[in-house]
Amino acid sequence: MPTAEFDDVLAALDAGRRSRRTVMSTSADRAARQVREEVVEGRLRSGTRLPEERLAAAIGVSRNTLREALSQLVAERILVREPNRGVVVATPGPDDIRDLYAVRIVVEPGALEHGPGLTDARLAALRAAVDEGRAALANDDLDGVASANQHFHRAVVAVARSPRLDALMDLLLAEMRLVFHSMGDPGAFHTPYLEDNARICDLLEAGDRDAAARHLAGYLSRARDHLLGAASGRG
Amino acid sequence: MPTAEFDDVLAALDAGRRSRRTVMSTSADRAARQVREEVVEGRLRSGTRLPEERLAAAIGVSRNTLREALSQLVAERILVREPNRGVVVATPGPDDIRDLYAVRIVVEPGALEHGPGLTDARLAALRAAVDEGRAALANDDLDGVASANQHFHRAVVAVARSPRLDALMDLLLAEMRLVFHSMGDPGAFHTPYLEDNARICDLLEAGDRDAAARHLAGYLSRARDHLLGAASGRG
DNA sequence: ATTGCCGGATTGTTCAACAACTGCCATGCT
DNA sequence: AGCATGGCAGTTGTTGAACAATCCGGCAAT
């Protein structure tokens, strides 16, 4: 009896079952993911209404199931529910931008300064995000720059080694993408901050976490004002 | 034509309509609120399963509607969904405690240090929470002490003047209550920290925000270890 | 131009149903 | 006795249809 092999297979199957369960999850989650994707990718623009019946048919789930998905996205502030009128893609205003940056200015520098997970691997991830952004810029790939920027900030928060903060940051970044889309993001918005990211990397590699955190806080409030100016100009 | 007055009335009515809509909200939200209340008040204890049919009947709402409510609470991490087995009241473990405090250690001192809303009114609210806690302690009202402590930390985050951070803190505090209940909270847990809260108030009133933030961070990590010790002892 | 009203469309909510899955018990086999 | 098999009841995941309440647009009437 090759018990060892057999137990391995058993464990593998169990892992497969578990992951399939959490990956596939319920169809409500899948529907939520699909709609979220459409929104953050900008294919569903701010203010567009999402009629339940048609959307449910399009995704291929029941209206009840879709409602569960929509409720979740409303909780994430990606959609807004107007009672008796349905859900629409949120249109973040100046207050939202201020609030988003208020959270980021508390969370991101805090993670850099006090996070217990500033390992070599995570430093490398930060540096990689910077390189990714530079490479994208060299290719005139503005979407790539924006994407790399998100990777950078996600990596910043990862230093806190907190699943809850990671999840929070994902929500914030999704909302940020909505902000950019809702103001017809040229995508060029992020390029000036690439060098700030690089500087933060330098400071961290030099071991000066306080300075890195301060630089990040300052750069975030600069970016907020930059964004607010652009929003009032266009929005 | 008193247009100015009229417009004021108009705006007031509009605000009323908006608030009534969000206050009454849907019955799914009401159901979620009821279940959440039962959980954070400790009447539904960790690990108890919540069969959809009976619960729906008890609340007086359809099973579909209840499912929307439960999904929301699962997203808040107050309940856990076990696929095909239903939802149960979450039982936070040591990892959850560590994570909760990781978030708090980033958010709360950050709010004290950098929050733009440290007005006299908010300082008074902090001081009031301290007084409330002392009064409760004098009355041997341990629940009152715990409640006052929550008020204090909510007031701390309020300094950031960020609706999103306020909402986040509410979630964290709800989870904290679940932690305390799940380890048979004696309620006495909070009393040693009353004086820390008072000290933080003193420092803030003296204008030393940095020191206040540092003290809060230190006290939070002390509380975390205290709690982890108690949890491994009993849990 | 404002008001009042009606019809179409959509949401909020319920009910009933069914397949898939879980846990458990009893059956049967060794 | 001990163990696997299979069936059985109970729950969940999901669907479809229904209905009142509400909202929007237009149309008529004043």
Coordinates of C-alpha atoms (C1' of nucleotides) in Angstrom, one line a residue:
Chain A
M1 CA 0.0 0.0 0.0
P2 CA 1.7 3.2 -1.1
T3 CA 0.0 5.3 1.6
A4 CA 2.3 8.2 1.2
E5 CA 1.5 8.7 -2.5
F6 CA -2.1 8.2 -1.8
D7 CA -2.3 10.8 0.9
D8 CA -0.6 13.2 -1.4
V9 CA -3.2 12.6 -4.1
L10 CA -5.9 13.0 -1.4
A11 CA -4.4 16.3 -0.3
A12 CA -4.2 17.5 -3.8
L13 CA -7.8 16.7 -4.5
D14 CA -8.9 18.4 -1.3
A15 CA -6.9 21.5 -2.2
G16 CA -8.4 21.4 -5.7
R17 CA -11.9 21.2 -4.2
R18 CA -11.2 24.0 -1.8
S19 CA -9.7 26.3 -4.5
R20 CA -12.4 25.5 -7.0
R21 CA -14.9 26.4 -4.4
T22 CA -13.3 29.7 -3.5
V23 CA -12.2 30.5 -7.1
M24 CA -15.5 29.7 -8.8
S25 CA -17.4 30.5 -5.7
T26 CA -21.1 31.3 -6.2
S27 CA -22.5 32.7 -9.4
A28 CA -23.4 35.9 -7.5
D29 CA -19.7 36.4 -6.9
R30 CA -18.8 35.7 -10.4
A31 CA -21.5 38.2 -11.6
A32 CA -20.1 40.8 -9.2
R33 CA -16.6 40.2 -10.5
Q34 CA -17.8 40.6 -14.1
V35 CA -19.6 43.8 -13.5
R36 CA -16.8 45.2 -11.4
E37 CA -14.4 44.4 -14.2
E38 CA -16.5 46.2 -16.7
V39 CA -16.6 49.2 -14.5
V40 CA -13.0 49.5 -13.5
E41 CA -11.9 48.9 -17.0
G42 CA -13.9 51.8 -18.1
R43 CA -16.3 49.9 -20.4
L44 CA -19.2 50.9 -18.2
R45 CA -18.9 54.6 -17.6
S46 CA -19.9 56.7 -14.7
G47 CA -23.6 57.4 -14.5
T48 CA -24.8 54.6 -16.7
R49 CA -27.8 52.8 -15.3
L50 CA -27.8 49.1 -15.0
P51 CA -31.3 47.7 -15.5
E52 CA -31.5 44.4 -13.6
E53 CA -33.4 42.4 -16.1
R54 CA -31.3 43.1 -19.1
L55 CA -28.0 42.9 -17.2
A56 CA -29.0 39.6 -15.6
A57 CA -29.9 38.2 -19.0
A58 CA -26.6 39.4 -20.4
I59 CA -24.5 37.8 -17.7
G60 CA -26.6 34.7 -17.7
V61 CA -27.9 34.6 -14.2
S62 CA -31.2 35.1 -12.5
R63 CA -32.3 38.6 -11.5
N64 CA -32.3 37.6 -7.8
T65 CA -28.7 36.4 -8.1
L66 CA -27.7 39.5 -9.9
R67 CA -29.2 41.6 -7.1
E68 CA -26.9 39.9 -4.6
A69 CA -24.0 40.9 -6.9
L70 CA -25.2 44.5 -7.2
S71 CA -25.6 44.8 -3.5
Q72 CA -22.0 43.8 -3.0
L73 CA -20.8 46.4 -5.6
V74 CA -22.9 49.0 -3.9
A75 CA -21.2 48.2 -0.6
E76 CA -17.9 48.7 -2.4
R77 CA -19.1 52.1 -3.6
I78 CA -18.5 51.2 -7.2
L79 CA -22.2 51.4 -7.8
V80 CA -24.8 53.6 -6.2
R81 CA -28.3 52.5 -5.5
E82 CA -31.0 55.1 -6.1
P83 CA -34.1 53.7 -4.3
N84 CA -36.8 52.6 -6.6
R85 CA -34.7 53.7 -9.6
G86 CA -32.0 51.2 -9.8
V87 CA -28.3 51.1 -9.6
V88 CA -25.9 53.4 -11.6
V89 CA -22.2 53.4 -11.9
A90 CA -20.9 55.8 -9.3
T91 CA -19.7 59.3 -10.3
P92 CA -17.2 60.3 -7.6
G93 CA -17.1 64.0 -6.9
P94 CA -14.6 66.2 -5.2
D95 CA -15.7 65.1 -1.8
D96 CA -15.0 61.5 -2.7
I97 CA -11.6 62.4 -4.1
R98 CA -10.8 64.2 -0.9
D99 CA -12.0 61.3 1.2
L100 CA -10.2 58.7 -0.9
Y101 CA -6.9 60.5 -0.4
A102 CA -7.6 61.1 3.2
V103 CA -7.7 57.3 3.6
R104 CA -4.7 56.7 1.5
I105 CA -2.6 59.4 3.3
V106 CA -3.3 57.6 6.6
V107 CA -2.9 54.1 5.3
E108 CA 0.0 54.1 2.9
P109 CA 2.6 56.1 4.8
G110 CA 1.5 54.2 7.9
A111 CA 2.2 50.9 6.2
L112 CA 5.6 52.1 5.1
E113 CA 6.6 53.4 8.5
H114 CA 5.2 50.8 10.8
G115 CA 4.5 47.7 8.6
P116 CA 6.3 44.6 9.9
G117 CA 6.7 43.1 6.4
L118 CA 9.4 45.2 4.8
T119 CA 11.3 42.1 3.5
D120 CA 13.7 41.9 0.6
A121 CA 11.0 40.3 -1.4
R122 CA 8.6 43.1 -0.9
L123 CA 11.3 45.7 -1.6
A124 CA 12.0 43.9 -4.8
A125 CA 8.2 44.0 -5.6
L126 CA 8.2 47.8 -5.1
R127 CA 11.3 48.2 -7.3
A128 CA 9.7 46.0 -9.9
A129 CA 6.6 48.2 -10.0
V130 CA 8.8 51.2 -10.6
D131 CA 10.7 49.4 -13.4
E132 CA 7.4 48.3 -14.9
G133 CA 6.2 51.8 -14.9
R134 CA 9.4 53.1 -16.6
A135 CA 9.3 50.4 -19.2
A136 CA 5.6 51.3 -20.0
L137 CA 6.5 54.9 -20.2
A138 CA 9.3 54.2 -22.6
N139 CA 6.7 52.4 -24.8
D140 CA 4.2 55.2 -24.6
D141 CA 1.9 52.8 -22.9
L142 CA 0.0 55.1 -20.6
D143 CA -2.4 52.3 -19.5
G144 CA 0.7 50.4 -18.5
V145 CA 2.0 53.3 -16.5
A146 CA -1.3 53.5 -14.6
S147 CA -1.3 49.8 -14.0
A148 CA 2.3 49.9 -12.7
N149 CA 1.3 52.7 -10.4
Q150 CA -1.4 50.6 -8.9
H151 CA 1.0 47.7 -8.4
F152 CA 3.3 50.1 -6.6
H153 CA 0.7 51.3 -4.2
R154 CA -0.6 47.8 -3.6
A155 CA 2.9 46.7 -2.8
V156 CA 3.3 49.6 -0.4
V157 CA 0.3 48.5 1.6
A158 CA 1.4 44.9 1.4
V159 CA 4.3 45.9 3.7
A160 CA 1.7 46.1 6.5
R161 CA 1.1 42.3 5.9
S162 CA -2.5 42.7 6.7
P163 CA -5.2 41.0 4.6
R164 CA -7.8 43.5 5.7
L165 CA -5.6 46.4 4.6
D166 CA -4.9 44.7 1.3
A167 CA -8.6 44.3 0.7
L168 CA -9.2 47.9 1.6
M169 CA -6.5 49.1 -0.8
D170 CA -8.1 47.0 -3.6
L171 CA -11.4 48.8 -3.0
L172 CA -9.7 52.2 -2.9
L173 CA -7.8 51.5 -6.1
A174 CA -10.9 50.4 -7.8
E175 CA -12.6 53.6 -6.8
M176 CA -9.5 55.5 -8.0
R177 CA -9.8 54.0 -11.4
L178 CA -13.4 55.0 -11.5
V179 CA -12.3 58.5 -10.7
F180 CA -9.9 58.6 -13.5
H181 CA -12.4 57.1 -16.0
S182 CA -15.1 59.5 -14.9
M183 CA -12.9 62.5 -15.8
G184 CA -11.8 61.0 -19.1
D185 CA -8.5 60.0 -17.8
P186 CA -5.8 60.8 -20.2
G187 CA -3.7 58.3 -18.3
A188 CA -0.9 60.8 -18.4
F189 CA -1.8 61.7 -14.8
H190 CA 0.5 59.2 -13.3
T191 CA 3.7 59.8 -15.1
P192 CA 4.9 62.7 -13.0
Y193 CA 4.7 60.5 -9.9
L194 CA 6.9 57.7 -11.3
E195 CA 10.0 59.4 -10.1
D196 CA 8.4 59.9 -6.7
N197 CA 7.9 56.2 -6.5
A198 CA 11.5 55.6 -7.5
R199 CA 12.6 58.1 -4.8
I200 CA 10.5 56.2 -2.2
C201 CA 12.2 53.0 -3.3
D202 CA 15.6 54.6 -2.9
L203 CA 14.8 55.8 0.6
L204 CA 13.5 52.4 1.7
E205 CA 16.6 50.7 0.3
A206 CA 18.7 53.1 2.2
G207 CA 16.8 52.1 5.3
D208 CA 15.1 55.4 6.0
R209 CA 11.5 54.4 6.4
D210 CA 10.4 57.6 8.0
A211 CA 11.7 59.7 5.1
A212 CA 10.0 57.3 2.7
A213 CA 6.7 57.6 4.5
R214 CA 7.0 61.4 4.6
H215 CA 7.7 61.6 0.9
L216 CA 4.8 59.4 0.1
A217 CA 2.4 61.5 2.3
G218 CA 3.6 64.7 0.6
Y219 CA 3.3 63.2 -2.8
L220 CA -0.2 61.9 -2.2
S221 CA -1.5 65.3 -1.1
R222 CA 0.2 66.8 -4.1
A223 CA -1.5 64.3 -6.3
R224 CA -4.9 64.9 -4.6
D225 CA -4.7 68.6 -5.3
H226 CA -3.6 67.9 -8.8
L227 CA -6.5 65.7 -9.3
L228 CA -9.0 68.1 -7.7
G229 CA -7.8 70.8 -9.9
A230 CA -8.3 68.7 -13.0
A231 CA -11.7 67.5 -11.7
S232 CA -13.0 71.0 -11.1
G233 CA -11.7 72.0 -14.5
R234 CA -13.4 69.3 -16.4
G235 CA -15.9 67.6 -14.0
Chain B
M1 CA -41.6 86.2 -5.2
P2 CA -39.4 85.3 -2.2
T3 CA -37.2 83.1 -4.3
A4 CA -34.3 82.8 -1.8
E5 CA -36.5 81.5 1.0
F6 CA -38.3 79.2 -1.4
D7 CA -35.1 77.7 -2.6
D8 CA -34.0 77.1 0.9
V9 CA -37.2 75.2 1.7
L10 CA -36.7 73.3 -1.5
A11 CA -33.2 72.3 -0.6
A12 CA -34.4 71.2 2.9
L13 CA -37.1 69.0 1.4
D14 CA -34.7 67.5 -1.0
A15 CA -32.3 66.7 1.8
G16 CA -35.2 65.2 3.8
R17 CA -36.2 63.0 1.0
R18 CA -32.6 61.9 0.5
S19 CA -32.1 61.1 4.2
R20 CA -35.4 59.3 4.6
R21 CA -34.5 57.2 1.7
T22 CA -31.2 56.2 3.1
V23 CA -32.5 55.8 6.6
M24 CA -35.5 53.6 5.9
S25 CA -33.7 51.9 3.1
T26 CA -34.7 48.5 1.9
S27 CA -35.8 45.6 4.0
A28 CA -32.6 43.8 3.1
D29 CA -30.7 46.5 4.9
R30 CA -33.1 46.4 7.8
A31 CA -32.6 42.7 8.1
A32 CA -28.9 43.0 7.9
R33 CA -29.0 45.6 10.7
Q34 CA -31.1 43.3 12.9
V35 CA -28.8 40.3 12.5
R36 CA -25.7 42.5 13.0
E37 CA -27.2 43.8 16.1
E38 CA -27.9 40.4 17.5
V39 CA -24.3 39.4 16.7
V40 CA -22.4 42.4 18.1
E41 CA -24.6 42.4 21.2
G42 CA -23.6 38.9 21.8
R43 CA -27.0 37.3 21.6
L44 CA -25.9 35.2 18.6
R45 CA -22.6 33.7 19.7
S46 CA -19.6 32.7 17.6
G47 CA -20.1 29.5 15.6
T48 CA -23.9 29.4 15.7
R49 CA -25.3 28.5 12.3
L50 CA -28.0 30.7 10.7
P51 CA -30.4 28.6 8.7
E52 CA -31.9 30.8 6.0
E53 CA -35.4 29.6 6.2
R54 CA -36.0 29.9 9.9
L55 CA -34.1 33.1 10.2
A56 CA -36.1 34.6 7.3
A57 CA -39.3 33.7 8.9
A58 CA -38.2 35.0 12.3
I59 CA -37.2 38.4 10.8
G60 CA -40.3 38.4 8.7
V61 CA -38.7 38.7 5.3
S62 CA -38.3 36.4 2.3
R63 CA -35.4 34.0 2.0
N64 CA -34.1 35.9 -1.1
T65 CA -34.2 39.2 0.7
L66 CA -32.5 37.6 3.7
R67 CA -29.7 36.3 1.5
E68 CA -28.9 39.8 0.4
A69 CA -28.6 40.8 4.0
L70 CA -26.4 37.8 4.9
S71 CA -24.1 38.5 1.9
Q72 CA -23.6 42.0 3.3
L73 CA -22.7 40.7 6.7
V74 CA -20.3 38.1 5.2
A75 CA -18.6 41.0 3.4
E76 CA -18.3 42.7 6.8
R77 CA -16.6 39.5 8.1
I78 CA -19.2 39.3 10.9
L79 CA -20.5 36.1 9.4
V80 CA -18.7 33.4 7.4
R81 CA -20.1 31.5 4.5
E82 CA -19.3 27.8 4.3
P83 CA -20.2 26.8 0.8
N84 CA -23.3 24.7 0.6
R85 CA -23.4 24.6 4.3
G86 CA -24.7 28.0 5.2
V87 CA -23.5 31.0 7.1
V88 CA -22.2 30.9 10.7
V89 CA -21.3 33.6 13.1
A90 CA -17.6 34.2 12.6
T91 CA -15.1 33.0 15.2
P92 CA -12.1 35.2 15.0
G93 CA -8.8 33.5 15.6
P94 CA -5.4 34.8 16.6
D95 CA -4.6 35.7 13.0
D96 CA -7.8 37.9 12.9
I97 CA -6.8 39.6 16.1
R98 CA -3.4 40.4 14.8
D99 CA -4.9 41.7 11.6
L100 CA -7.5 43.8 13.3
Y101 CA -4.8 45.4 15.4
A102 CA -2.5 45.8 12.4
V103 CA -5.2 47.9 10.8
R104 CA -6.0 49.8 14.0
I105 CA -2.3 50.6 14.6
V106 CA -2.1 52.1 11.1
V107 CA -5.4 54.0 11.1
E108 CA -5.9 55.3 14.6
P109 CA -2.5 56.9 15.2
G110 CA -2.5 58.2 11.7
A111 CA -5.8 59.9 12.3
L112 CA -4.5 61.5 15.5
E113 CA -1.3 62.6 13.9
H114 CA -2.4 63.9 10.5
G115 CA -6.2 64.2 10.7
P116 CA -7.4 67.7 9.7
G117 CA -10.4 67.7 12.0
L118 CA -8.9 68.1 15.5
T119 CA -11.3 70.8 16.5
D120 CA -12.4 71.8 20.0
A121 CA -15.7 69.9 19.4
R122 CA -13.9 66.7 18.6
L123 CA -11.5 67.1 21.5
A124 CA -14.5 67.5 23.7
A125 CA -16.0 64.3 22.3
L126 CA -12.8 62.5 23.2
R127 CA -12.8 63.9 26.7
A128 CA -16.5 63.0 27.0
A129 CA -15.7 59.4 26.1
V130 CA -13.1 59.3 28.8
D131 CA -15.4 60.7 31.4
E132 CA -18.1 58.3 30.3
G133 CA -15.8 55.4 30.8
R134 CA -14.8 56.6 34.3
A135 CA -18.4 57.1 35.3
A136 CA -19.2 53.6 34.1
L137 CA -16.3 52.2 36.0
A138 CA -17.4 53.9 39.1
N139 CA -20.7 52.2 38.7
D140 CA -19.2 48.8 38.1
D141 CA -20.8 48.9 34.7
L142 CA -18.3 47.0 32.7
D143 CA -20.5 47.0 29.6
G144 CA -20.5 50.8 29.9
V145 CA -16.8 50.8 30.1
A146 CA -16.5 48.8 26.9
S147 CA -19.0 51.0 25.2
A148 CA -17.2 54.2 26.3
N149 CA -14.0 52.7 24.9
Q150 CA -15.6 52.2 21.6
H151 CA -16.8 55.8 21.6
F152 CA -13.3 56.9 22.3
H153 CA -11.8 55.1 19.4
R154 CA -14.6 56.1 17.1
A155 CA -13.9 59.7 18.1
V156 CA -10.2 59.2 17.4
V157 CA -10.8 58.2 13.9
A158 CA -13.4 61.0 13.5
V159 CA -10.4 63.4 13.6
A160 CA -9.5 62.2 10.1
R161 CA -12.9 63.6 9.0
S162 CA -13.2 60.8 6.5
P163 CA -16.5 59.0 6.0
R164 CA -14.8 56.0 4.6
L165 CA -12.5 55.7 7.6
D166 CA -15.5 56.1 9.9
A167 CA -17.2 53.3 8.1
L168 CA -14.1 51.2 8.3
M169 CA -13.7 51.8 12.0
D170 CA -17.3 50.8 12.6
L171 CA -16.6 47.5 10.9
L172 CA -13.4 47.0 12.9
L173 CA -15.2 47.8 16.2
A174 CA -18.0 45.4 15.3
E175 CA -15.4 42.7 14.7
M176 CA -13.7 43.6 18.0
R177 CA -16.9 43.1 19.9
L178 CA -17.2 39.7 18.2
V179 CA -13.7 38.9 19.4
F180 CA -14.6 39.8 23.0
H181 CA -17.8 37.9 22.9
S182 CA -16.2 34.8 21.4
M183 CA -13.8 34.6 24.3
G184 CA -16.4 35.1 26.9
D185 CA -15.5 38.7 27.4
P186 CA -15.4 39.5 31.1
G187 CA -15.6 43.1 30.0
A188 CA -12.9 44.0 32.5
F189 CA -10.5 43.9 29.5
H190 CA -10.9 47.6 28.8
T191 CA -10.5 49.1 32.2
P192 CA -6.7 49.2 32.3
Y193 CA -6.8 51.3 29.1
L194 CA -9.0 53.9 30.4
E195 CA -6.1 55.8 31.8
D196 CA -4.3 55.5 28.5
N197 CA -7.2 57.2 26.8
A198 CA -7.1 59.9 29.4
R199 CA -3.4 60.4 28.8
I200 CA -4.0 60.7 25.1
C201 CA -6.6 63.3 25.8
D202 CA -4.1 65.2 27.9
L203 CA -1.4 65.1 25.3
L204 CA -3.8 66.3 22.6
E205 CA -5.1 69.1 24.8
A206 CA -1.5 70.1 25.3
G207 CA -1.1 70.2 21.5
D208 CA 1.4 67.3 21.2
R209 CA -0.2 65.2 18.5
D210 CA 2.9 63.2 17.8
A211 CA 3.2 62.1 21.4
A212 CA -0.5 61.3 21.5
A213 CA -0.2 59.2 18.3
R214 CA 2.8 57.4 19.7
H215 CA 1.1 56.6 22.9
L216 CA -1.9 55.3 21.1
A217 CA 0.2 53.0 18.9
G218 CA 2.1 51.7 21.9
Y219 CA -1.1 51.1 23.9
L220 CA -2.7 49.3 20.9
S221 CA 0.1 46.9 20.5
R222 CA 0.1 46.3 24.3
A223 CA -3.7 45.6 24.1
R224 CA -3.1 43.2 21.1
D225 CA -0.6 41.1 23.0
H226 CA -2.8 41.2 26.1
L227 CA -5.7 40.0 24.0
L228 CA -3.6 37.3 22.2
G229 CA -2.5 36.0 25.5
A230 CA -6.0 35.8 26.8
A231 CA -7.2 34.2 23.6
S232 CA -4.5 31.4 23.6
G233 CA -5.3 30.8 27.2
R234 CA -9.0 30.3 26.7
G235 CA -9.6 30.2 23.0
Chain C
dA1 C1' -47.1 77.3 -18.2
dT2 C1' -48.7 74.6 -14.6
dT3 C1' -51.5 70.9 -13.0
dG4 C1' -53.6 66.3 -13.1
dC5 C1' -53.7 62.0 -14.8
dC6 C1' -52.6 57.8 -17.3
dG7 C1' -49.6 54.0 -19.2
dG8 C1' -45.2 51.8 -19.6
dA9 C1' -41.2 50.4 -17.4
dT10 C1' -38.4 49.1 -13.5
dT11 C1' -37.6 48.1 -8.8
dG12 C1' -38.6 45.8 -4.2
dT13 C1' -40.2 41.7 -2.5
dT14 C1' -42.4 37.4 -2.2
dC15 C1' -43.3 32.6 -3.3
dA16 C1' -42.6 28.1 -5.1
dA17 C1' -39.7 25.0 -7.1
dC18 C1' -35.6 22.1 -8.2
dA19 C1' -30.8 20.3 -8.6
dA20 C1' -26.7 19.9 -5.9
dC21 C1' -24.6 19.2 -1.9
dT22 C1' -24.0 17.8 3.2
dG23 C1' -24.4 15.0 7.2
dC24 C1' -26.3 11.0 9.1
dC25 C1' -28.3 6.6 9.6
dA26 C1' -29.1 2.2 8.4
dT27 C1' -28.0 -1.4 5.7
dG28 C1' -25.1 -4.9 4.3
dC29 C1' -20.5 -7.0 3.9
dT30 C1' -16.3 -9.0 5.7
Chain D
dA1 C1' -17.1 -5.6 15.8
dG2 C1' -15.5 -2.7 12.0
dC3 C1' -15.9 -0.6 7.6
dA4 C1' -17.8 0.8 3.2
dT5 C1' -22.1 1.5 0.6
dG6 C1' -26.1 3.6 -0.3
dG7 C1' -30.2 6.0 0.7
dC8 C1' -32.6 9.7 3.2
dA9 C1' -33.7 14.0 5.1
dG10 C1' -32.4 18.8 5.4
dT11 C1' -30.1 23.0 3.5
dT12 C1' -28.2 25.7 0.2
dG13 C1' -27.6 27.7 -4.5
dT14 C1' -30.3 29.3 -8.2
dT15 C1' -34.1 30.0 -11.1
dG16 C1' -38.6 31.7 -12.8
dA17 C1' -42.7 33.9 -12.3
dA18 C1' -45.6 36.9 -10.0
dC19 C1' -47.4 41.4 -7.8
dA20 C1' -47.5 46.0 -5.5
dA21 C1' -45.1 50.3 -5.3
dT22 C1' -42.8 53.6 -7.4
dC23 C1' -40.9 56.5 -11.1
dC24 C1' -40.8 58.6 -15.7
dG25 C1' -42.7 60.5 -19.8
dG26 C1' -46.4 62.2 -22.3
dC27 C1' -51.0 64.0 -23.0
dA28 C1' -54.9 66.4 -22.0
dA29 C1' -57.2 70.1 -19.4
dT30 C1' -57.2 74.3 -17.1

